[in-house]
Coordinates of C-alpha atoms in Angstrom, one line a residue:
X1 CA 184.1 96.6 20.5
X2 CA 183.0 97.6 24.0
X3 CA 182.1 94.0 24.8
X4 CA 185.5 92.8 23.8
X5 CA 187.2 95.4 25.9
X6 CA 185.2 94.2 28.9
X7 CA 186.8 90.8 28.6
X8 CA 190.2 89.7 29.7
X9 CA 192.9 90.3 27.1
X10 CA 195.1 87.3 27.8
X11 CA 192.6 84.7 26.6
X12 CA 191.5 83.4 30.1
X13 CA 188.2 81.7 30.3
X14 CA 185.7 80.4 32.9
X15 CA 185.5 76.8 33.9
X16 CA 183.2 76.0 30.9
X17 CA 185.6 77.6 28.4
X18 CA 183.7 80.8 27.9
X19 CA 185.2 84.4 28.0
X20 CA 185.3 86.1 31.3
X21 CA 184.7 89.8 32.2
X22 CA 187.7 91.6 33.5
X23 CA 185.7 93.6 36.0
X24 CA 184.0 90.6 37.8
X25 CA 186.8 88.0 37.8
X26 CA 190.4 87.5 38.8
X27 CA 192.6 90.1 40.5
X28 CA 192.7 90.3 44.3
X29 CA 189.0 89.3 44.7
X30 CA 189.9 85.8 43.4
X31 CA 193.3 85.6 44.9
X32 CA 192.0 86.1 48.5
X33 CA 190.6 82.6 48.3
X34 CA 193.8 81.2 46.8
X35 CA 196.0 82.9 49.4
X36 CA 193.8 81.7 52.2
X37 CA 194.1 78.2 51.0
X38 CA 197.8 78.5 50.9
X39 CA 197.9 79.7 54.5
X40 CA 195.7 76.8 55.7
X41 CA 197.6 74.2 53.6
X42 CA 201.0 75.3 55.0
X43 CA 199.5 75.2 58.5
X44 CA 198.4 71.6 57.8
X45 CA 201.7 70.5 56.1
X46 CA 204.0 71.9 58.8
X47 CA 201.6 70.6 61.5
X48 CA 202.6 67.2 60.2
X49 CA 206.3 67.8 59.3
X50 CA 207.6 70.2 62.0
X51 CA 207.5 67.5 64.7
X52 CA 207.6 64.4 62.6
X53 CA 211.0 63.3 63.8
X54 CA 209.8 63.4 67.4
X55 CA 206.8 61.3 66.6
X56 CA 208.9 58.7 64.9
X57 CA 211.3 58.4 67.9
X58 CA 208.8 58.7 70.7
X59 CA 205.7 56.9 69.3
X60 CA 207.1 54.6 66.6
X61 CA 210.3 54.0 68.7
X62 CA 212.6 54.4 65.8
X63 CA 216.3 55.2 66.4
X64 CA 217.4 58.8 65.7
X65 CA 219.4 58.1 62.5
X66 CA 216.6 56.2 61.0
X67 CA 214.0 58.8 62.0
X68 CA 216.1 61.7 60.6
X69 CA 216.6 59.8 57.3
X70 CA 212.9 59.0 57.0
X71 CA 212.0 62.7 57.6
X72 CA 214.5 63.9 55.0
X73 CA 213.3 61.4 52.4
X74 CA 209.7 62.4 53.1
X75 CA 210.4 66.1 52.9
X76 CA 212.5 65.6 49.7
X77 CA 209.5 63.7 48.1
X78 CA 207.2 66.6 49.0
X79 CA 209.5 69.1 47.3
X80 CA 210.3 66.9 44.2
X81 CA 206.8 65.7 43.3
X82 CA 205.9 69.3 42.0
X83 CA 207.5 68.2 38.8
X84 CA 204.9 65.5 38.5
X85 CA 202.2 68.1 39.3
X86 CA 203.5 70.4 36.6
X87 CA 203.5 67.6 34.0
X88 CA 199.9 66.6 34.8
X89 CA 198.7 70.2 34.7
X90 CA 200.5 71.3 31.5
X91 CA 199.9 68.1 29.6
X92 CA 196.5 66.8 30.7
X93 CA 194.2 68.4 33.3
X94 CA 195.1 72.1 33.5
X95 CA 195.7 74.0 36.7
X96 CA 192.3 73.9 38.3
X97 CA 191.5 70.3 37.9
X98 CA 195.0 69.3 38.9
X99 CA 194.6 71.3 42.1
X100 CA 191.3 69.5 42.7
X101 CA 193.0 66.2 42.1
X102 CA 195.8 67.1 44.5
X103 CA 193.4 68.2 47.2
X104 CA 191.6 64.9 47.0
X105 CA 194.9 63.0 47.4
X106 CA 195.9 65.3 50.3
X107 CA 192.6 64.8 52.1
X108 CA 193.0 61.0 51.8
X109 CA 196.5 61.3 53.4
X110 CA 195.3 63.5 56.2
X111 CA 192.4 61.2 57.0
X112 CA 194.7 58.2 57.1
X113 CA 197.2 60.0 59.4
X114 CA 194.5 61.0 61.9
X115 CA 193.2 57.4 62.0
X116 CA 196.7 55.8 62.4
X117 CA 197.6 58.2 65.2
X118 CA 194.2 58.1 67.0
X119 CA 193.0 54.4 66.9
X120 CA 194.6 52.1 69.4
X121 CA 194.8 49.2 67.0
X122 CA 197.2 51.3 64.8
X123 CA 199.6 52.2 67.7
X124 CA 202.7 50.2 68.6
X125 CA 202.3 47.8 71.5
X126 CA 204.7 47.4 74.4
X127 CA 205.7 44.1 76.0
X128 CA 208.2 43.8 78.8
X129 CA 209.0 47.5 78.4
X130 CA 210.0 46.9 74.7
X131 CA 207.8 48.9 72.3
X132 CA 207.8 48.2 68.6
X133 CA 205.5 49.1 65.7
X134 CA 204.3 46.2 63.6
X135 CA 204.9 46.0 59.9
X136 CA 201.2 46.8 59.2
X137 CA 201.3 49.8 61.6
X138 CA 204.4 51.2 60.0
X139 CA 203.1 50.6 56.5
X140 CA 199.8 52.5 57.2
X141 CA 201.7 55.4 58.7
X142 CA 204.1 55.7 55.8
X143 CA 201.3 55.4 53.3
X144 CA 199.5 58.3 55.1
X145 CA 202.5 60.7 55.2
X146 CA 203.7 59.9 51.7
X147 CA 200.1 60.4 50.4
X148 CA 200.2 63.8 52.0
X149 CA 203.6 64.4 50.4
X150 CA 202.3 63.5 47.0
X151 CA 199.2 65.7 47.3
X152 CA 201.2 68.6 48.7
X153 CA 203.8 68.2 45.9
X154 CA 201.2 68.2 43.1
X155 CA 199.4 71.1 44.7
X156 CA 202.5 73.4 45.2
X157 CA 203.3 74.6 41.6
X158 CA 199.7 74.6 40.5
X159 CA 198.2 76.7 43.2
X160 CA 200.8 79.6 43.0
X161 CA 200.6 79.5 39.1
X162 CA 196.8 79.5 39.3
X163 CA 197.0 82.6 41.5
X164 CA 199.3 84.4 39.1
X165 CA 196.9 83.5 36.3
X166 CA 194.3 85.8 37.9
X167 CA 196.2 88.9 36.7
X168 CA 196.1 89.9 33.1
X169 CA 199.6 90.7 31.7
X170 CA 198.1 92.9 29.0
X171 CA 196.6 95.3 31.5
X172 CA 199.3 97.4 33.1
X173 CA 197.6 97.8 36.5
X174 CA 197.1 94.0 36.8
X175 CA 200.7 93.4 35.7
X176 CA 201.9 95.5 38.6
X177 CA 199.5 93.6 41.0
X178 CA 201.1 90.3 39.9
X179 CA 204.4 91.4 41.4
X180 CA 202.7 92.0 44.7
X181 CA 200.9 88.6 44.5
X182 CA 204.2 86.6 44.8
X183 CA 205.2 88.7 47.8
X184 CA 201.9 88.1 49.6
X185 CA 202.0 84.5 48.6
X186 CA 205.1 84.0 50.7
X187 CA 203.7 86.2 53.5
X188 CA 200.8 83.8 53.8
X189 CA 203.1 80.8 53.6
X190 CA 205.1 82.2 56.5
X191 CA 202.0 82.9 58.5
X192 CA 200.8 79.3 58.1
X193 CA 204.3 77.9 58.9
X194 CA 204.6 80.1 62.0
X195 CA 201.2 79.1 63.4
X196 CA 202.0 75.4 62.9
X197 CA 205.4 75.5 64.5
X198 CA 204.3 77.5 67.5
X199 CA 200.8 76.0 68.3
X200 CA 200.4 72.6 66.7
X201 CA 203.8 71.3 68.0
X202 CA 202.6 72.3 71.5
X203 CA 199.2 70.6 71.1
X204 CA 200.9 67.4 69.8
X205 CA 203.3 67.1 72.7
X206 CA 200.9 68.4 75.4
X207 CA 197.5 66.9 74.4
X208 CA 198.3 64.1 72.1
X209 CA 199.4 63.4 68.5
X210 CA 195.9 62.4 67.3
X211 CA 194.4 65.7 68.4
X212 CA 197.4 67.6 66.9
X213 CA 197.1 65.9 63.6
X214 CA 193.3 66.3 63.8
X215 CA 193.7 70.1 64.1
X216 CA 196.0 69.9 61.0
X217 CA 193.3 68.1 59.1
X218 CA 190.7 70.6 60.1
X219 CA 193.0 73.4 58.9
X220 CA 193.4 71.6 55.6
X221 CA 189.6 71.2 55.2
X222 CA 189.0 74.9 55.9
X223 CA 191.6 75.7 53.2
X224 CA 189.9 73.4 50.6
X225 CA 186.5 74.8 51.3
X226 CA 187.8 78.3 51.0
X227 CA 189.5 77.6 47.7
X228 CA 186.3 76.2 46.1
X229 CA 184.3 79.1 47.4
X230 CA 186.1 81.4 45.0
X231 CA 185.2 79.3 41.9
X232 CA 182.8 81.9 40.3
X233 CA 185.6 84.5 40.3
X234 CA 188.5 82.4 38.9
X235 CA 190.1 82.8 35.5
X236 CA 191.4 79.8 33.8
X237 CA 194.2 79.5 31.2
X238 CA 193.0 77.3 28.3
X239 CA 195.2 74.4 27.1
X240 CA 195.9 74.2 23.4
X241 CA 197.7 70.8 23.2
X242 CA 198.0 67.6 25.1
X243 CA 201.7 67.3 25.6
X244 CA 204.7 69.6 25.0
X245 CA 207.4 67.0 25.6
X246 CA 207.5 65.8 22.0
X247 CA 207.7 69.3 20.6
X248 CA 210.3 70.3 23.2
X249 CA 212.7 67.4 22.4
X250 CA 212.2 67.8 18.6
X251 CA 214.1 71.1 18.6
X252 CA 217.6 69.8 19.6
X253 CA 217.1 66.7 17.3
X254 CA 216.3 68.9 14.3
X255 CA 219.1 71.3 15.2
X256 CA 221.6 68.4 15.3
X257 CA 220.4 67.1 11.9
X258 CA 220.9 70.5 10.5
X259 CA 224.3 71.0 12.1
X260 CA 226.1 71.2 8.7
X261 CA 223.6 73.8 7.2
X262 CA 224.5 77.5 7.0
X263 CA 222.8 79.5 9.7
X264 CA 221.4 82.8 8.3
X265 CA 222.8 85.9 9.9
X266 CA 219.4 87.6 9.9
X267 CA 216.9 85.9 12.3
X268 CA 214.0 87.1 10.0
X269 CA 215.2 84.4 7.5
X270 CA 214.4 81.6 10.0
X271 CA 211.1 79.7 9.9
X272 CA 208.3 81.4 11.8
X273 CA 204.5 81.7 11.6
X274 CA 202.9 85.1 11.2
X275 CA 201.7 86.8 14.3
X276 CA 198.1 86.3 13.2
X277 CA 198.6 82.5 13.5
X278 CA 199.4 82.8 17.2
X279 CA 196.6 85.3 17.9
X280 CA 194.1 82.9 16.2
X281 CA 195.4 80.0 18.2
X282 CA 195.3 82.0 21.5
X283 CA 199.1 81.6 22.0
X284 CA 202.0 84.0 22.3
X285 CA 204.7 84.3 19.8
X286 CA 208.2 84.4 21.3
X287 CA 210.8 86.6 19.6
X288 CA 214.3 85.6 18.7
X289 CA 217.1 86.0 21.2
X290 CA 220.8 85.6 20.5
X291 CA 221.4 83.1 23.2
X292 CA 222.1 79.3 22.6
X293 CA 222.6 80.0 18.9
X294 CA 223.2 76.3 18.1
X295 CA 219.5 75.7 18.5
X296 CA 218.6 78.2 15.8
X297 CA 219.6 75.7 13.2
X298 CA 216.3 73.8 14.0
X299 CA 214.5 76.7 12.4
X300 CA 216.4 76.9 9.1
X301 CA 213.9 76.9 6.3
X302 CA 216.0 74.9 3.9
X303 CA 216.2 71.9 6.2
X304 CA 215.1 68.6 4.7
X305 CA 211.3 67.8 4.8
X306 CA 211.3 64.2 3.6
X307 CA 210.1 63.2 7.0
X308 CA 207.8 65.2 9.2
X309 CA 210.3 65.0 12.0
X310 CA 212.8 66.9 9.8
X311 CA 210.4 69.8 9.1
X312 CA 211.9 73.1 10.4
X313 CA 210.8 74.2 13.8
X314 CA 209.5 77.7 14.3
X315 CA 211.4 80.4 16.1
X316 CA 208.9 80.3 18.9
X317 CA 209.5 76.6 19.4
X318 CA 213.3 77.1 19.5
X319 CA 212.9 80.0 21.9
X320 CA 210.8 77.8 24.2
X321 CA 213.8 75.5 24.5
X322 CA 216.1 78.4 25.0
X323 CA 213.9 79.7 27.9
X324 CA 214.0 76.3 29.6
X325 CA 217.8 76.0 29.2
X326 CA 218.2 79.4 30.6
X327 CA 216.1 78.5 33.7
X328 CA 218.1 75.3 34.1
X329 CA 221.3 77.4 34.3
X330 CA 219.8 79.6 37.0
X331 CA 218.4 76.6 38.8
X332 CA 221.9 75.0 39.1
X333 CA 223.2 78.2 40.7
X334 CA 220.5 78.0 43.4
X335 CA 221.7 74.6 44.7
X336 CA 224.4 76.0 47.0
X337 CA 222.2 78.8 48.4
X338 CA 219.5 76.1 49.0
X339 CA 221.8 74.6 51.6
X340 CA 220.8 77.3 54.0
X341 CA 217.2 76.1 54.1
X342 CA 218.5 72.8 55.4
X343 CA 221.0 74.3 57.9
X344 CA 218.2 76.4 59.5
X345 CA 216.5 73.3 60.8
X346 CA 219.5 71.0 61.4
X347 CA 222.8 72.6 62.5
X348 CA 221.2 75.6 64.0
X349 CA 219.0 73.4 66.2
X350 CA 221.9 71.2 67.2
X351 CA 224.1 74.2 67.9
X352 CA 221.4 75.8 70.0
X353 CA 221.0 72.7 72.3
X354 CA 224.6 73.2 73.5
X355 CA 224.0 76.8 74.7
X356 CA 222.2 78.5 77.6
X357 CA 218.5 78.4 76.7
X358 CA 217.0 79.6 80.0
X359 CA 214.5 82.5 79.9
X360 CA 213.7 83.3 83.5
X361 CA 213.9 80.8 86.3
X362 CA 211.6 78.0 85.0
X363 CA 211.4 78.3 81.3
X364 CA 213.8 76.9 78.8
X365 CA 213.6 77.9 75.1
X366 CA 213.4 75.0 72.7
X367 CA 216.3 75.3 70.3
X368 CA 214.0 74.7 67.3
X369 CA 211.9 77.7 68.3
X370 CA 214.6 80.1 67.2
X371 CA 213.6 79.2 63.6
X372 CA 210.6 81.4 64.3
X373 CA 213.0 84.4 64.0
X374 CA 213.5 83.5 60.3
X375 CA 209.7 83.4 59.8
X376 CA 209.0 86.6 61.8
X377 CA 211.7 88.4 59.8
X378 CA 210.0 87.4 56.6
X379 CA 206.6 88.5 57.9
X380 CA 208.0 91.9 58.8
X381 CA 210.1 92.5 55.7
X382 CA 207.8 91.3 53.0
X383 CA 205.2 94.0 53.5
X384 CA 207.9 96.6 53.8
X385 CA 209.5 95.3 50.6
X386 CA 206.2 95.3 48.7
X387 CA 204.7 98.5 50.0
X388 CA 207.8 100.7 50.4
X389 CA 210.9 99.3 48.6
X390 CA 209.2 98.3 45.3
X391 CA 207.4 101.7 44.8
X392 CA 210.6 103.5 45.7
X393 CA 212.7 101.5 43.3
X394 CA 210.0 101.7 40.6
X395 CA 210.3 105.5 40.7
X396 CA 214.1 105.3 40.6
X397 CA 214.5 102.6 37.9
X398 CA 211.2 103.0 35.9
X399 CA 210.9 99.2 36.0
X400 CA 207.4 97.9 36.9
X401 CA 209.0 95.4 39.3
X402 CA 211.3 97.9 41.0
X403 CA 214.2 95.5 40.5
X404 CA 214.8 92.9 37.8
X405 CA 214.0 89.5 39.0
X406 CA 217.6 88.2 39.1
X407 CA 218.8 91.4 40.7
X408 CA 216.4 90.7 43.6
X409 CA 217.7 87.1 43.9
X410 CA 221.3 88.4 43.8
X411 CA 220.7 90.6 46.8
X412 CA 219.3 87.7 48.7
X413 CA 222.3 85.5 47.8
X414 CA 224.6 88.3 49.0
X415 CA 222.8 88.5 52.4
X416 CA 223.2 84.7 52.7
X417 CA 227.0 85.1 52.3
X418 CA 226.9 87.7 55.1
X419 CA 224.8 85.4 57.2
X420 CA 227.3 82.6 56.7
X421 CA 230.1 84.9 57.9
X422 CA 228.1 85.7 61.0
X423 CA 227.5 82.0 61.6
X424 CA 231.3 81.4 61.5
X425 CA 232.1 84.3 63.8
X426 CA 229.5 83.3 66.4
X427 CA 230.7 79.7 66.4
X428 CA 234.3 80.9 66.9
X429 CA 233.0 82.9 69.9
X430 CA 231.2 79.7 71.3
X431 CA 234.4 77.7 70.9
X432 CA 236.4 80.4 72.8
X433 CA 234.0 80.0 75.7
X434 CA 234.3 76.2 75.5
X435 CA 238.1 76.5 75.8
X436 CA 237.9 79.1 78.5
X437 CA 235.6 77.0 80.6
X438 CA 237.4 73.7 79.8
X439 CA 234.2 72.1 78.5
X440 CA 234.7 68.7 76.9
X441 CA 231.5 66.7 77.0
X442 CA 228.3 67.2 75.0
X443 CA 226.2 67.2 78.1
X444 CA 227.7 70.3 79.5
X445 CA 225.9 73.6 78.7
X446 CA 228.1 76.3 77.2
X447 CA 227.6 79.5 79.3
X448 CA 226.7 81.5 76.3
X449 CA 223.1 82.7 75.5
X450 CA 221.3 81.0 72.7
X451 CA 220.2 84.5 71.6
X452 CA 223.7 84.9 70.0
X453 CA 222.2 82.8 67.2
X454 CA 219.4 85.4 66.6
X455 CA 221.4 87.6 64.1
X456 CA 222.1 84.7 61.7
X457 CA 218.4 83.7 61.8
X458 CA 217.3 87.3 61.1
X459 CA 219.8 87.7 58.2
X460 CA 218.6 84.4 56.6
X461 CA 215.0 85.6 57.0
X462 CA 215.9 88.9 55.3
X463 CA 217.7 86.9 52.5
X464 CA 214.6 84.7 52.0
X465 CA 212.5 87.8 51.6
X466 CA 214.5 88.6 48.4
X467 CA 215.2 85.0 47.3
X468 CA 211.9 83.1 47.6
X469 CA 209.7 85.6 45.9
X470 CA 212.3 86.5 43.3
X471 CA 212.9 82.9 42.3
X472 CA 209.2 82.0 42.1
X473 CA 208.5 85.1 40.1
X474 CA 211.5 84.4 37.8
X475 CA 210.6 80.8 37.1
X476 CA 207.0 81.7 36.5
X477 CA 207.7 84.6 34.2
X478 CA 210.4 83.0 32.2
X479 CA 208.4 79.8 31.5
X480 CA 206.7 79.6 28.1
X481 CA 203.0 80.3 28.3
X482 CA 202.0 76.7 27.9
X483 CA 204.5 75.5 30.6
X484 CA 203.9 77.9 33.5
X485 CA 203.4 75.2 36.0
X486 CA 206.7 73.5 35.0
X487 CA 208.4 76.8 35.7
X488 CA 206.9 77.0 39.2
X489 CA 208.1 73.4 39.8
X490 CA 211.6 74.6 39.0
X491 CA 211.3 76.8 42.2
X492 CA 210.0 74.0 44.4
X493 CA 212.7 71.6 43.2
X494 CA 215.4 74.1 44.4
X495 CA 214.3 73.5 48.0
X496 CA 214.6 69.7 47.5
X497 CA 218.0 70.1 45.7
X498 CA 219.2 72.3 48.6
X499 CA 218.3 69.6 51.1
X500 CA 219.8 66.8 49.2
X501 CA 223.0 68.8 48.4
X502 CA 223.4 69.7 52.1
X503 CA 223.2 66.1 53.0
X504 CA 226.0 65.4 50.4
X505 CA 228.1 68.3 51.7
X506 CA 227.8 67.1 55.3
X507 CA 228.6 63.5 54.3
X508 CA 231.7 64.6 52.3
X509 CA 232.9 66.8 55.2
X510 CA 232.3 64.0 57.7
X511 CA 234.3 61.4 55.7
X512 CA 237.1 63.9 54.8
X513 CA 237.6 65.1 58.3
X514 CA 237.6 61.5 59.7
X515 CA 240.2 60.6 57.1
X516 CA 242.6 63.5 57.8
X517 CA 242.2 63.5 61.6
X518 CA 244.2 60.3 62.1
X519 CA 241.9 59.1 65.0
X520 CA 238.7 58.9 63.0
X521 CA 237.3 62.1 64.6
X522 CA 234.8 64.1 62.6
X523 CA 234.4 67.9 62.4
X524 CA 230.7 67.3 62.8
X525 CA 230.6 64.8 65.6
X526 CA 227.7 64.2 68.0
X527 CA 229.5 66.2 70.6
X528 CA 229.6 69.7 69.1
X529 CA 231.6 70.9 72.1
X530 CA 234.5 68.9 70.9
X531 CA 234.0 69.3 67.2
X532 CA 234.7 71.9 64.5
X533 CA 231.4 73.3 63.4
X534 CA 233.3 76.4 62.6
X535 CA 235.1 74.6 59.7
X536 CA 231.8 73.6 58.3
X537 CA 230.5 77.2 58.4
X538 CA 233.8 78.5 56.9
X539 CA 233.3 76.1 54.0
X540 CA 229.7 77.5 53.6
X541 CA 231.1 81.0 53.4
X542 CA 233.6 80.1 50.7
X543 CA 231.3 78.0 48.5
X544 CA 228.5 80.6 48.9
X545 CA 230.8 83.5 48.0
X546 CA 232.1 81.6 44.9
X547 CA 228.6 80.7 43.9
X548 CA 227.5 84.4 44.3
X549 CA 230.4 85.5 42.0
X550 CA 229.3 83.1 39.3
X551 CA 225.7 84.1 39.7
X552 CA 226.5 87.8 39.4
X553 CA 228.4 87.1 36.2
X554 CA 225.5 85.0 34.8
X555 CA 222.7 87.3 35.7
X556 CA 224.4 90.3 34.0
X557 CA 224.5 88.3 30.8
X558 CA 221.1 86.6 31.1
X559 CA 218.7 87.4 28.3
X560 CA 215.1 87.4 29.3
X561 CA 212.6 85.9 26.9
X562 CA 210.6 88.3 24.8
X563 CA 207.0 87.6 23.9
X564 CA 204.6 89.6 21.6
X565 CA 202.4 91.9 23.6
X566 CA 199.4 91.5 21.4
X567 CA 196.4 90.1 23.3
X568 CA 194.5 87.2 21.9
X569 CA 191.6 89.5 20.8
X570 CA 194.0 91.3 18.5
X571 CA 193.9 94.7 20.3
X572 CA 197.4 96.3 20.1
X573 CA 199.0 97.6 23.3
X574 CA 202.4 99.0 24.0
X575 CA 205.2 96.4 24.7
X576 CA 207.1 97.0 27.9
X577 CA 210.7 96.0 28.7
X578 CA 211.0 92.9 30.8

């Protein structure tokens, strides 16, 4: 019995499939290597992406519209491919080997990028002052950056999920530590991002692109070496089946076939295996919840069994589908808030270029540098949230997280609405100065300090402190045990959805404003000194406030999934409220 108690209670194993001791594996001693890899990986990724549009226009000699479109497509790919990474991990390779596979792809992309930006034969040639990259040069460059996007996308959901796997949910102390892990995950993400945007951008423009991307590659290599250094201390979640897709889609099919059958009023009359079955299989039984009742018909015992596909599903199978449907509903309500992640690096930058950016006599602040206030705010607020706010709320509420996950996200969305209102007011003030000084051209500098934009950056940084960690924690926790990486991919796809939806919103506003203006003038023209950016911000305030209202209504009624709290070794422990 003592030997069993020394092992993890959640069924985690070592790389060879053997049981692992709780005292010598996992927890923070393992997560240090994972968090360090995240820091270096974000340093490498943003070292490539932060200045990519400048590289395309200055070195590849692409026009601005084409360059911006290319960067958006590349960024969208990097944030959508986590779905592929989740599928590979959950269905075939598992977390660790998928991470290894992703790092190999990533390394290939980084190596190709350094070569294409360093060797003269891969650089565009200039004749008669006309510079143009050849088809081969462009192809190699795009292959390199899209290989990086693929590797980064596959890595994203698996690395954070693998880090969370290092904490045993059946040990109360480790369960509390897991809450802190997600906060420190984003702290390291912010550190890597800030280092890249402050230092690598300078190296690229001052000393050369090849050297800048070379430093990114070295950072990535350090991260990979650090990750594999922690191998003896890692815990691994075993996989129990090859693919969950067939089982997932069978539930609605069986429910539809049983649509005319009577649904028992007592959930105990539905088909379900005994708890011992799940313990023996090393899986978790999910208890019945009253949401999405139409799916319960898939678990009616009296359903036809002539064909195997008509056999009743278990309550756990049905609840797996319910959990995913619940996450999809929350995911849809993150699309509007996700617009702000795009606004931070587009409209804010364009707005800042019109304002007074002088700091002293000879130094002019790059407009894009103000994004650092978002990152710095996160770096300051996350430790305060984790070390002060969570313990305080834990004493007040008795909840081990301090706040329920969706309550935390709701606070972040509320701060976003406030930030949008501030954006609108500041733009009104900028337009008042424009009218007062009779400024008409885009080349004229508005005599208004760029530091007027700092409050909205700080507010969005504070909002991200609540939103980013809260969403990642929610999608991880609410995912069924065998689909944890897919849950994390839900989070990463919110970023991509926010970027794409922002492009759609901007496009709709542009076409609508041109149509109603009579002279084809857009509210979001190239000359912001003669446009109506304030209308755009006002629309963000309205749609964000409406989205917040719907989210508050949904989160109050959201039913969290309920799993059995019996460890795989059969030792009973007390079940805690989610």
